[in-house]
mmCIF file of C-alpha atoms in Angstrom:
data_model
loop_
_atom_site.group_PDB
_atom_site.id
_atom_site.type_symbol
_atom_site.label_atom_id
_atom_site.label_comp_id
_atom_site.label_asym_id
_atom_site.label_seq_id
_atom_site.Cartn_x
_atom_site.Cartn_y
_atom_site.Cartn_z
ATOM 1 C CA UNK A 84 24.373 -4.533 27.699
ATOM 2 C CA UNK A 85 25.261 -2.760 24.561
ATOM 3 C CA UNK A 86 23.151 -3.540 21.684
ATOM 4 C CA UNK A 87 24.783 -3.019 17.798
ATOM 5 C CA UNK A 88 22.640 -1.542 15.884
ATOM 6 C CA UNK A 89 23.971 -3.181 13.197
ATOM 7 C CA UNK A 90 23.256 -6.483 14.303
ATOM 8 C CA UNK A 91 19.573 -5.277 14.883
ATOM 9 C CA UNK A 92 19.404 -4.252 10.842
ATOM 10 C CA UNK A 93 21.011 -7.399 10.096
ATOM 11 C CA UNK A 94 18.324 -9.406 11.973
ATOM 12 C CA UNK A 95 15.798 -7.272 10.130
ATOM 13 C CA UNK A 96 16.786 -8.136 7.339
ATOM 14 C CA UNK A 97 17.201 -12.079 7.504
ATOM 15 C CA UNK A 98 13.618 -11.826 8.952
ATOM 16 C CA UNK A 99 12.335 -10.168 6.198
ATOM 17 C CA UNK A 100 14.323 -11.923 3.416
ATOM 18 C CA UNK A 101 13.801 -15.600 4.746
ATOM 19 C CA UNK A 102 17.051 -16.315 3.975
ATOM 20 C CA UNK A 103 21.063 -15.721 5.606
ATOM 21 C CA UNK A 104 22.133 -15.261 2.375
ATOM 22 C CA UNK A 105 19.394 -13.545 0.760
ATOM 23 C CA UNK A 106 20.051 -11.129 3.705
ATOM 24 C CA UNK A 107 23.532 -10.887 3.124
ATOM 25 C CA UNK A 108 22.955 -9.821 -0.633
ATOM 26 C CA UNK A 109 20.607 -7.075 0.423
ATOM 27 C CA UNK A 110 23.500 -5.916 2.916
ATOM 28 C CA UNK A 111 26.477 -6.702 1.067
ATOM 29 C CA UNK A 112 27.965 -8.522 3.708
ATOM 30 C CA UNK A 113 29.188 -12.047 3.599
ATOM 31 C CA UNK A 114 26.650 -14.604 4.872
ATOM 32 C CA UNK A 115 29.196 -16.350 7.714
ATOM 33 C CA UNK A 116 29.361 -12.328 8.931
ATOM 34 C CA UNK A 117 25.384 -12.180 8.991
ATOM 35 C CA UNK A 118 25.108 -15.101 11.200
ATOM 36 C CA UNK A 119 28.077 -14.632 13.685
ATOM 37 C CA UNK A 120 26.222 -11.489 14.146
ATOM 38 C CA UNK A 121 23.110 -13.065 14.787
ATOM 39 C CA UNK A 122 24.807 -15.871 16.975
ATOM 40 C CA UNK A 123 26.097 -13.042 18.830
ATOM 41 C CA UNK A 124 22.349 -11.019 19.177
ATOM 42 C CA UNK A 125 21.119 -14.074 20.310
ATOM 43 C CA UNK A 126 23.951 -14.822 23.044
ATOM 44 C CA UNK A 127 24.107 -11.129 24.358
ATOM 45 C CA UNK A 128 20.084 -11.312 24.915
ATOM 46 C CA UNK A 129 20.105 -14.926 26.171
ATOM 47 C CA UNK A 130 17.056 -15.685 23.780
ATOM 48 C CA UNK A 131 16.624 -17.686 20.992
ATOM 49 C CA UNK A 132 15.478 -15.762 18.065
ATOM 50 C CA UNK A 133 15.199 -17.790 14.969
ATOM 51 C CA UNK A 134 14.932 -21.345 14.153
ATOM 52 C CA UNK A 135 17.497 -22.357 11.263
ATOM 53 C CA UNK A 136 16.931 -25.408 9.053
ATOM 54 C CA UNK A 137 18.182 -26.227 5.447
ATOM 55 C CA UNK A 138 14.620 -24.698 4.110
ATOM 56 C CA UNK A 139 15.521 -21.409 5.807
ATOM 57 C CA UNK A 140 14.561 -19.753 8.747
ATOM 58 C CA UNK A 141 11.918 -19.405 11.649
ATOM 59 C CA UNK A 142 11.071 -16.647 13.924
ATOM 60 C CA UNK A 143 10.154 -17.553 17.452
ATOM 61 C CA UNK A 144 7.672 -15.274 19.328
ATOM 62 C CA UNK A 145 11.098 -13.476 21.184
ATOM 63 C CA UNK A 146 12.050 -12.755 17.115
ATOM 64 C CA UNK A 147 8.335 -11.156 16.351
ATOM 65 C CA UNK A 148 8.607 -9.062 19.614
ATOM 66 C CA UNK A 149 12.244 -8.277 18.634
ATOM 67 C CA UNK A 150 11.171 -7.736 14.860
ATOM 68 C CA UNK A 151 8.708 -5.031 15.970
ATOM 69 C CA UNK A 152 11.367 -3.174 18.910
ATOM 70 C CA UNK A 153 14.428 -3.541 16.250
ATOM 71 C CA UNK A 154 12.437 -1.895 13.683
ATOM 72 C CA UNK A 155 11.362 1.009 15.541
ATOM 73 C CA UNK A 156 14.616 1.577 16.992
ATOM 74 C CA UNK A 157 16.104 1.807 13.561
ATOM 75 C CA UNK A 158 13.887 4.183 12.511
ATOM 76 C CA UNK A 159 14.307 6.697 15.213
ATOM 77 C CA UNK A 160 18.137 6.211 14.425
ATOM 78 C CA UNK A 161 17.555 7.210 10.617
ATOM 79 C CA UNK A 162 15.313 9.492 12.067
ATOM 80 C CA UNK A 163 18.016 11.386 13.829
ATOM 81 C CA UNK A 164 20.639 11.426 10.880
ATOM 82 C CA UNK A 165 17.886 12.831 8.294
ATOM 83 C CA UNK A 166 16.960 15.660 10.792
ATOM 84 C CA UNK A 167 20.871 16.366 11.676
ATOM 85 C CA UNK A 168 21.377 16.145 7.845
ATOM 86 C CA UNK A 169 19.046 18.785 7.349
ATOM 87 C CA UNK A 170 21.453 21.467 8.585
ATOM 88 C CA UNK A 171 24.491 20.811 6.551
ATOM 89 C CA UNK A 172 22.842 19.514 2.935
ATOM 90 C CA UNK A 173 19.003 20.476 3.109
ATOM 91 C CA UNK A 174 16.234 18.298 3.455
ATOM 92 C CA UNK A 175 17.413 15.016 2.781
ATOM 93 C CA UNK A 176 15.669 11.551 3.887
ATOM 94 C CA UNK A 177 13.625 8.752 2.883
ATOM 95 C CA UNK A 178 9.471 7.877 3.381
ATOM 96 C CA UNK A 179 8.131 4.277 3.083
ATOM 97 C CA UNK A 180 4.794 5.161 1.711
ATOM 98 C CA UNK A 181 2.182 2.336 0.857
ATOM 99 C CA UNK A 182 -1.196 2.694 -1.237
ATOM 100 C CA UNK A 183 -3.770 0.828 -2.841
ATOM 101 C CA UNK A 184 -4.063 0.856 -6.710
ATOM 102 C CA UNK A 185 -6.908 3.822 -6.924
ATOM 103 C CA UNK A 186 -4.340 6.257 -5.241
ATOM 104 C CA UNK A 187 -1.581 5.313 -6.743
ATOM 105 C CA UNK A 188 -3.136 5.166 -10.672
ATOM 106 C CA UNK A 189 -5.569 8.162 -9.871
ATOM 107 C CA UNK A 190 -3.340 10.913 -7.517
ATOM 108 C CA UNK A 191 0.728 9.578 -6.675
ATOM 109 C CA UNK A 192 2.054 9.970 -10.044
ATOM 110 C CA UNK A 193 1.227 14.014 -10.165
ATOM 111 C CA UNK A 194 1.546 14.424 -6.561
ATOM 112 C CA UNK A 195 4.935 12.544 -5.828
ATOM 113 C CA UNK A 196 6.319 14.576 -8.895
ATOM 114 C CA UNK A 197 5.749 17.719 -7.158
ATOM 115 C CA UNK A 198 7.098 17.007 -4.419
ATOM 116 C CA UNK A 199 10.098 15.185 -5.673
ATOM 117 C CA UNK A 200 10.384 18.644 -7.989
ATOM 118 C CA UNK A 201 10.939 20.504 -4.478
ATOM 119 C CA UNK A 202 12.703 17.945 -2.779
ATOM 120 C CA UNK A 203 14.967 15.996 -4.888
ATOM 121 C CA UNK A 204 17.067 14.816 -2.260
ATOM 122 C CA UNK A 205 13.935 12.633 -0.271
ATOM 123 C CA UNK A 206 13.556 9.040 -1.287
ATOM 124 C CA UNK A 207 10.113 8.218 -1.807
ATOM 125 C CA UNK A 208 9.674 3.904 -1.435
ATOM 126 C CA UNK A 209 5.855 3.546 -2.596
ATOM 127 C CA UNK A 210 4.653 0.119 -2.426
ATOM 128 C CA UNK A 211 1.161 -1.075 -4.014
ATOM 129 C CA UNK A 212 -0.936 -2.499 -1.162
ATOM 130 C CA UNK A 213 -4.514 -3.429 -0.166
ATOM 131 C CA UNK A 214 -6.379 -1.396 1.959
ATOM 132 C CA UNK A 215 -6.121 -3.705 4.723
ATOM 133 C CA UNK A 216 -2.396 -4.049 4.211
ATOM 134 C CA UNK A 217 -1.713 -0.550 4.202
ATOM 135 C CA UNK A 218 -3.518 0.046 7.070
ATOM 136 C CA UNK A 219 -1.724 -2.824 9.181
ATOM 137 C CA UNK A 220 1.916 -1.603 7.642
ATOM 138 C CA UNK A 221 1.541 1.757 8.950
ATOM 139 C CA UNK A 222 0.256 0.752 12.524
ATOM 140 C CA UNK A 223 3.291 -1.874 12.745
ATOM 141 C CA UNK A 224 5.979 0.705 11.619
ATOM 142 C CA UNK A 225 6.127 -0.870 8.028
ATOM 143 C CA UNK A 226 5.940 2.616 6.603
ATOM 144 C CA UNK A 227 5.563 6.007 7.736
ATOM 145 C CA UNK A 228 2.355 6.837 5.501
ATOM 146 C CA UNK A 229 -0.631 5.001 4.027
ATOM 147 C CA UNK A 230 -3.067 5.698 1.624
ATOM 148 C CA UNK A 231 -6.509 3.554 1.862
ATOM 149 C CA UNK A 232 -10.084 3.422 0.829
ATOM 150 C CA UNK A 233 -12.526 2.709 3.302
ATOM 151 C CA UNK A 234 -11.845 0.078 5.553
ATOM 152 C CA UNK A 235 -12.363 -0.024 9.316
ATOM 153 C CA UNK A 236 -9.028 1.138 11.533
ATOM 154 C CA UNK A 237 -8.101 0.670 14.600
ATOM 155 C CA UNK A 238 -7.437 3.804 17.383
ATOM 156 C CA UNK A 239 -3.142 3.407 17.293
ATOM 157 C CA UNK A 240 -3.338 5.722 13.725
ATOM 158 C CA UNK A 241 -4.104 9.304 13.555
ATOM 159 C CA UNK A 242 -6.224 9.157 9.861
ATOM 160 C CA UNK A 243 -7.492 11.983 7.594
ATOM 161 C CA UNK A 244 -9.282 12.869 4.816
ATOM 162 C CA UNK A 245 -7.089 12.880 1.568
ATOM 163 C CA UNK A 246 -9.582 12.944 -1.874
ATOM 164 C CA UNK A 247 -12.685 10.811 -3.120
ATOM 165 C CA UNK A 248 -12.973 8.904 -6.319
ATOM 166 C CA UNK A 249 -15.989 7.692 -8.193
ATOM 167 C CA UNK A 250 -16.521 4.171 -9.462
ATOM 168 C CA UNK A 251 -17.601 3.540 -12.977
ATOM 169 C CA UNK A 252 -18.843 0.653 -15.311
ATOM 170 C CA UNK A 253 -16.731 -0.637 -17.989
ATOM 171 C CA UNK A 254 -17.492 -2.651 -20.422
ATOM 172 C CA UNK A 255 -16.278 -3.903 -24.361
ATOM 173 C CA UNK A 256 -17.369 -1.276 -26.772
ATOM 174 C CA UNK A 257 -20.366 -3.650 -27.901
ATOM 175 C CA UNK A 258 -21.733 -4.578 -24.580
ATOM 176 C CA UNK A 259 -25.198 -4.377 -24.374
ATOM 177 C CA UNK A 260 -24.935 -2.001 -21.740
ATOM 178 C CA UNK A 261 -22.438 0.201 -23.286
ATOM 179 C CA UNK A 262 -24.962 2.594 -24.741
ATOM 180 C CA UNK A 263 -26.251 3.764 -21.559
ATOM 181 C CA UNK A 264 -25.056 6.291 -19.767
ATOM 182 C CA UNK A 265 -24.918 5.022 -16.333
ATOM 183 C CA UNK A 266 -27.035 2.319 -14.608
ATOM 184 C CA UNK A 267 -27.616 0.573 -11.424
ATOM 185 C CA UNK A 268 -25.917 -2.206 -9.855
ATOM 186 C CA UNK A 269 -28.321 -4.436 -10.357
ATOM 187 C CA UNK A 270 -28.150 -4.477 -13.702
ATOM 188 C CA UNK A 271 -24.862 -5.271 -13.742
ATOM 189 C CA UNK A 272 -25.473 -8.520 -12.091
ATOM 190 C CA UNK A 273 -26.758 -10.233 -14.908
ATOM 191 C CA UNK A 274 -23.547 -10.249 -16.441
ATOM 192 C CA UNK A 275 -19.866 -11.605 -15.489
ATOM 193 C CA UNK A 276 -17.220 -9.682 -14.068
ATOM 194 C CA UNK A 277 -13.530 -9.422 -14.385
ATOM 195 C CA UNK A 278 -12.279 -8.452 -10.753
ATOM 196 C CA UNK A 279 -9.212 -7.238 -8.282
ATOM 197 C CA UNK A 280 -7.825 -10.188 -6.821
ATOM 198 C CA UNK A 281 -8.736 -11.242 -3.151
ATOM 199 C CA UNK A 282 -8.602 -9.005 -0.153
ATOM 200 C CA UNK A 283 -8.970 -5.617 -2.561
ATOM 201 C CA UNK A 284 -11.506 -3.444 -1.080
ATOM 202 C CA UNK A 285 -13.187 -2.844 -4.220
ATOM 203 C CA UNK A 286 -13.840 -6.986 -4.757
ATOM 204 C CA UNK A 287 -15.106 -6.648 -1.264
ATOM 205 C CA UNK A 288 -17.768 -3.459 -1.840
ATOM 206 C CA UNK A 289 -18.911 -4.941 -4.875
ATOM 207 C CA UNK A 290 -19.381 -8.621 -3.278
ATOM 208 C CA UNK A 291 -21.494 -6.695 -0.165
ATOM 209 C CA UNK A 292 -23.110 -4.819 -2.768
ATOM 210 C CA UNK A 293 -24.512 -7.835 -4.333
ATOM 211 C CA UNK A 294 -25.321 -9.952 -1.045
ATOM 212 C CA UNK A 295 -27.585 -6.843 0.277
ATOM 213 C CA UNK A 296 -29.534 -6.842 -2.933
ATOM 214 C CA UNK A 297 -29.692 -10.935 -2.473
ATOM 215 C CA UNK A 298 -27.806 -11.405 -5.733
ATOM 216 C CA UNK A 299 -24.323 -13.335 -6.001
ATOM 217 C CA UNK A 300 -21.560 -11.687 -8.358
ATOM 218 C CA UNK A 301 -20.595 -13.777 -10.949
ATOM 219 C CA UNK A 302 -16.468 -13.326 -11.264
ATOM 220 C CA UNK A 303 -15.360 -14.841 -13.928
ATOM 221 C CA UNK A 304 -11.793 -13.701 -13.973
ATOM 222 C CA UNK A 305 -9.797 -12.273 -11.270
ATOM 223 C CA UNK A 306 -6.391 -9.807 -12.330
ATOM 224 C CA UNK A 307 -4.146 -7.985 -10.149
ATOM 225 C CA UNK A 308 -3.952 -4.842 -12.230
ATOM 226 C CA UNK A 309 -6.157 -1.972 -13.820
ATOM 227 C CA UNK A 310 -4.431 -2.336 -16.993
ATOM 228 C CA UNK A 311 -5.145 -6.121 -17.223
ATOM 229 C CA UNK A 312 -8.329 -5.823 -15.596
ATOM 230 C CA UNK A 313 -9.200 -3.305 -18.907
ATOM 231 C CA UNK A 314 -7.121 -5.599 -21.382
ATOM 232 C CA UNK A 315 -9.576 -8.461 -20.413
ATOM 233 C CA UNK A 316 -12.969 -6.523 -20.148
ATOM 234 C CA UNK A 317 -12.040 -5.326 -23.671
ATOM 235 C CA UNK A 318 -11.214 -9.158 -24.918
ATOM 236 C CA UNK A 319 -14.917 -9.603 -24.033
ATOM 237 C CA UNK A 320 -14.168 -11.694 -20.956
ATOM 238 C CA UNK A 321 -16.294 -9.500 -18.722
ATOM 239 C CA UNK A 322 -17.586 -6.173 -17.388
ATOM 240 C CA UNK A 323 -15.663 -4.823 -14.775
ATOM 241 C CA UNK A 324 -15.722 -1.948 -12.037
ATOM 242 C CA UNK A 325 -12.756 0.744 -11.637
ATOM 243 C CA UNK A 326 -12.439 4.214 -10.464
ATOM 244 C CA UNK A 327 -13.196 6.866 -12.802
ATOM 245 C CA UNK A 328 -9.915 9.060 -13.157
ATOM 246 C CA UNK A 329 -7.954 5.963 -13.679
ATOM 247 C CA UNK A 330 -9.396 4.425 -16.664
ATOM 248 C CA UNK A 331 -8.855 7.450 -18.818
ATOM 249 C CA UNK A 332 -5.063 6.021 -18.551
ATOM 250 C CA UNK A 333 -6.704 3.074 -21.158
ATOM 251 C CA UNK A 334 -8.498 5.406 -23.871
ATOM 252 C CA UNK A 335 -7.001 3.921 -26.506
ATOM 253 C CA UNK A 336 -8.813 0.509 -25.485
ATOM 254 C CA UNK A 337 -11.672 -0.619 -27.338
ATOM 255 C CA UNK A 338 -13.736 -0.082 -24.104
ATOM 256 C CA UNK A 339 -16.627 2.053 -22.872
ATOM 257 C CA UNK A 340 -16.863 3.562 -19.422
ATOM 258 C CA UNK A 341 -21.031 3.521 -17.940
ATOM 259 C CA UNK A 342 -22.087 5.684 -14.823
ATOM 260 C CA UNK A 343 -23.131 3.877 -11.652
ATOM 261 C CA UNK A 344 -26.105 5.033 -9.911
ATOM 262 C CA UNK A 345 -24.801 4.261 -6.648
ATOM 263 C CA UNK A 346 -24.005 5.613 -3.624
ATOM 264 C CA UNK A 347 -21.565 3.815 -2.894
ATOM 265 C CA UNK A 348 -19.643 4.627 -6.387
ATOM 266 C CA UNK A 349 -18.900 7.635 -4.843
ATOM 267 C CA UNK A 350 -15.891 6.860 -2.354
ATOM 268 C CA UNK A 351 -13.192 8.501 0.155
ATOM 269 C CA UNK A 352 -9.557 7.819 0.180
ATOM 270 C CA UNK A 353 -7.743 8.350 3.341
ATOM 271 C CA UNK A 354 -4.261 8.754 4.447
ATOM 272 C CA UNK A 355 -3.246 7.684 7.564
ATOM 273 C CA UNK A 356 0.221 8.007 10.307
ATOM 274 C CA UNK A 357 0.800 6.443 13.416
ATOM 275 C CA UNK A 358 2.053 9.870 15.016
ATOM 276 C CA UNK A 359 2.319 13.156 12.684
ATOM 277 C CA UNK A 360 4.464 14.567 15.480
ATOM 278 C CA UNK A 361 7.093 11.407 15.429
ATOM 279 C CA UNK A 362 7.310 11.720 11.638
ATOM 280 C CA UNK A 363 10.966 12.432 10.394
ATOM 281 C CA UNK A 364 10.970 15.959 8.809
ATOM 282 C CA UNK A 365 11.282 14.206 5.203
ATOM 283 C CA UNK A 366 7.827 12.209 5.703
ATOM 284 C CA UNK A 367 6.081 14.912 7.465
ATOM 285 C CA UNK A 368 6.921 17.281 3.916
ATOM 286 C CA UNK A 369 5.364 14.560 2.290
ATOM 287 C CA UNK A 370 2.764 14.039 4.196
ATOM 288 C CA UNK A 371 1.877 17.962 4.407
ATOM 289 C CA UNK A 372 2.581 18.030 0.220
ATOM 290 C CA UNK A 373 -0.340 15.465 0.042
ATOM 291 C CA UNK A 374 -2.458 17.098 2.259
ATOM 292 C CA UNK A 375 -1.893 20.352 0.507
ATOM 293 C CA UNK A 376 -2.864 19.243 -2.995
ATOM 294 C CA UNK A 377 -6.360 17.597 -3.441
#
């Protein structure tokens, strides 16, 4: 049995689009091509692999295993024309890196500009992430990198230390607390706050925070983004917690910034691989780049 590997991108990418024909667009290949090829997959490996219907499609559990195989297969493939690539052009390749928001407002932008200075012929794909998802994408071959903040991990990724941040109050420029220069967490509890959405780890620290003291935290409003998260706290809707480095991005906001007398504020960003020695040359440059400038 000869497997395409073709066909295995193709079914990669109908899995991951939902759709034949969103697939084909991403492929620029006509639909009817996509699923003869996929017909074909499925007859070669005598197993059905998705379930079609007029809403879209359905992987069975032989498509997850597949999924997983297809997509590891694909990258040792790209793995072997970056490195062969290397002799004839220079380094040439492309990383799938994914980070939460505190790396990627606080550290990527300088970092990934460097290293794009030296390396203009890598292409860097950054997605924004939460810890938990970056964590999972790297262990299932999603990307070859990930940047987190402290969240447990499981023993299939090889994790170090990449920088720490530090957590600070903000809060509309006549907040009753915006005359002090830092306070506890306690205090803050008395009034509402504008959080990260669901499943950020910051939402989650803060929430623990709260329980252990026997407190609830009163979230108001719930954003998906520093710069909204500063746009509302500065409307009035709410005092809210972000890391240090990346609210100066907001200065000119009508907002003050309040130390927090907490351990905790004081955090430690990871980055993490599933193998540093089955790295393609391009991600292990980036990988040593980040590891080389904290």
């Amino acid at each position: 049995m000869k497997l395409d590997p073709l066909s295995l991108r193709l079914f990669v990418s109908v899995v991951e689009e939902g759709t034949i024909a969103a697939a084909a667009t991403r492929e620029h290949i006509a639909a009817a091509a996509v699923s003869k090829r996929l017909s074909e997959l499925e007859d070669q490996l005598n197993t059905q692999l998705l379930t079609r219907s007029n809403k879209g499609i359905t992987v069975t559990a032989a498509g997850v295993a597949l999924l997983n195989l297809a997509r590891g297969v694909l990258n040792d493939l790209d793995n072997i024309v970056s490195q062969m690539q290397d002799f004839s052009s220079g380094t040439r390749g492309s990383v799938r890196v994914l980070a939460n928001i505190s790396a990627i407002t606080q550290f990527m932008p300088a970092a990934l500009q460097s290293f794009l200075a030296k390396h203009p012929l890598v292409q860097v794909n950054l997605q924004e992430k939460v810890s938990t998802a970056v964590i999972r994408g790297v262990a299932e071959n999603i990307a070859d990198i990930g940047i987190f903040t402290q969240v447990p991990y499981g023993d299939n990724l090889e994790v170090h230390r990449y920088r720490n941040d530090e957590l600070v109050l903000i809060v509309p420029a006549n907040h009753p607390l915006s005359n002090r220069s830092s306070v506890s967490f306690a205090e803050t509890l008395d009034f509402e706050f504008v959080g990260l959405h669901v499943g950020s780890s910051l939402n989650f620290q803060m929430i623990k925070a709260a329980s252990e003291l026997g407190r609830s935290l009163k979230l108001r409003i719930q954003v998906t983004s520093y710069d909204a998260q500063c746009l509302m706290v500065e409307a009035g809707l709410g005092i809210g917690l972000l890391p240090k480095i990346s609210v100066d991005t907001y200065n000119a906001l009508a907002i003050k910034t309040v130390g927090l007398d907490e351990p905790w504020a004081h955090r430690q960003l990871d980055i993490c691989v599933r193998s540093y020695d089955s790295l393609s040359v391009a991600a292990k440059l980036l990988f040593n780049h980040f590891q080389s400038n904290k």
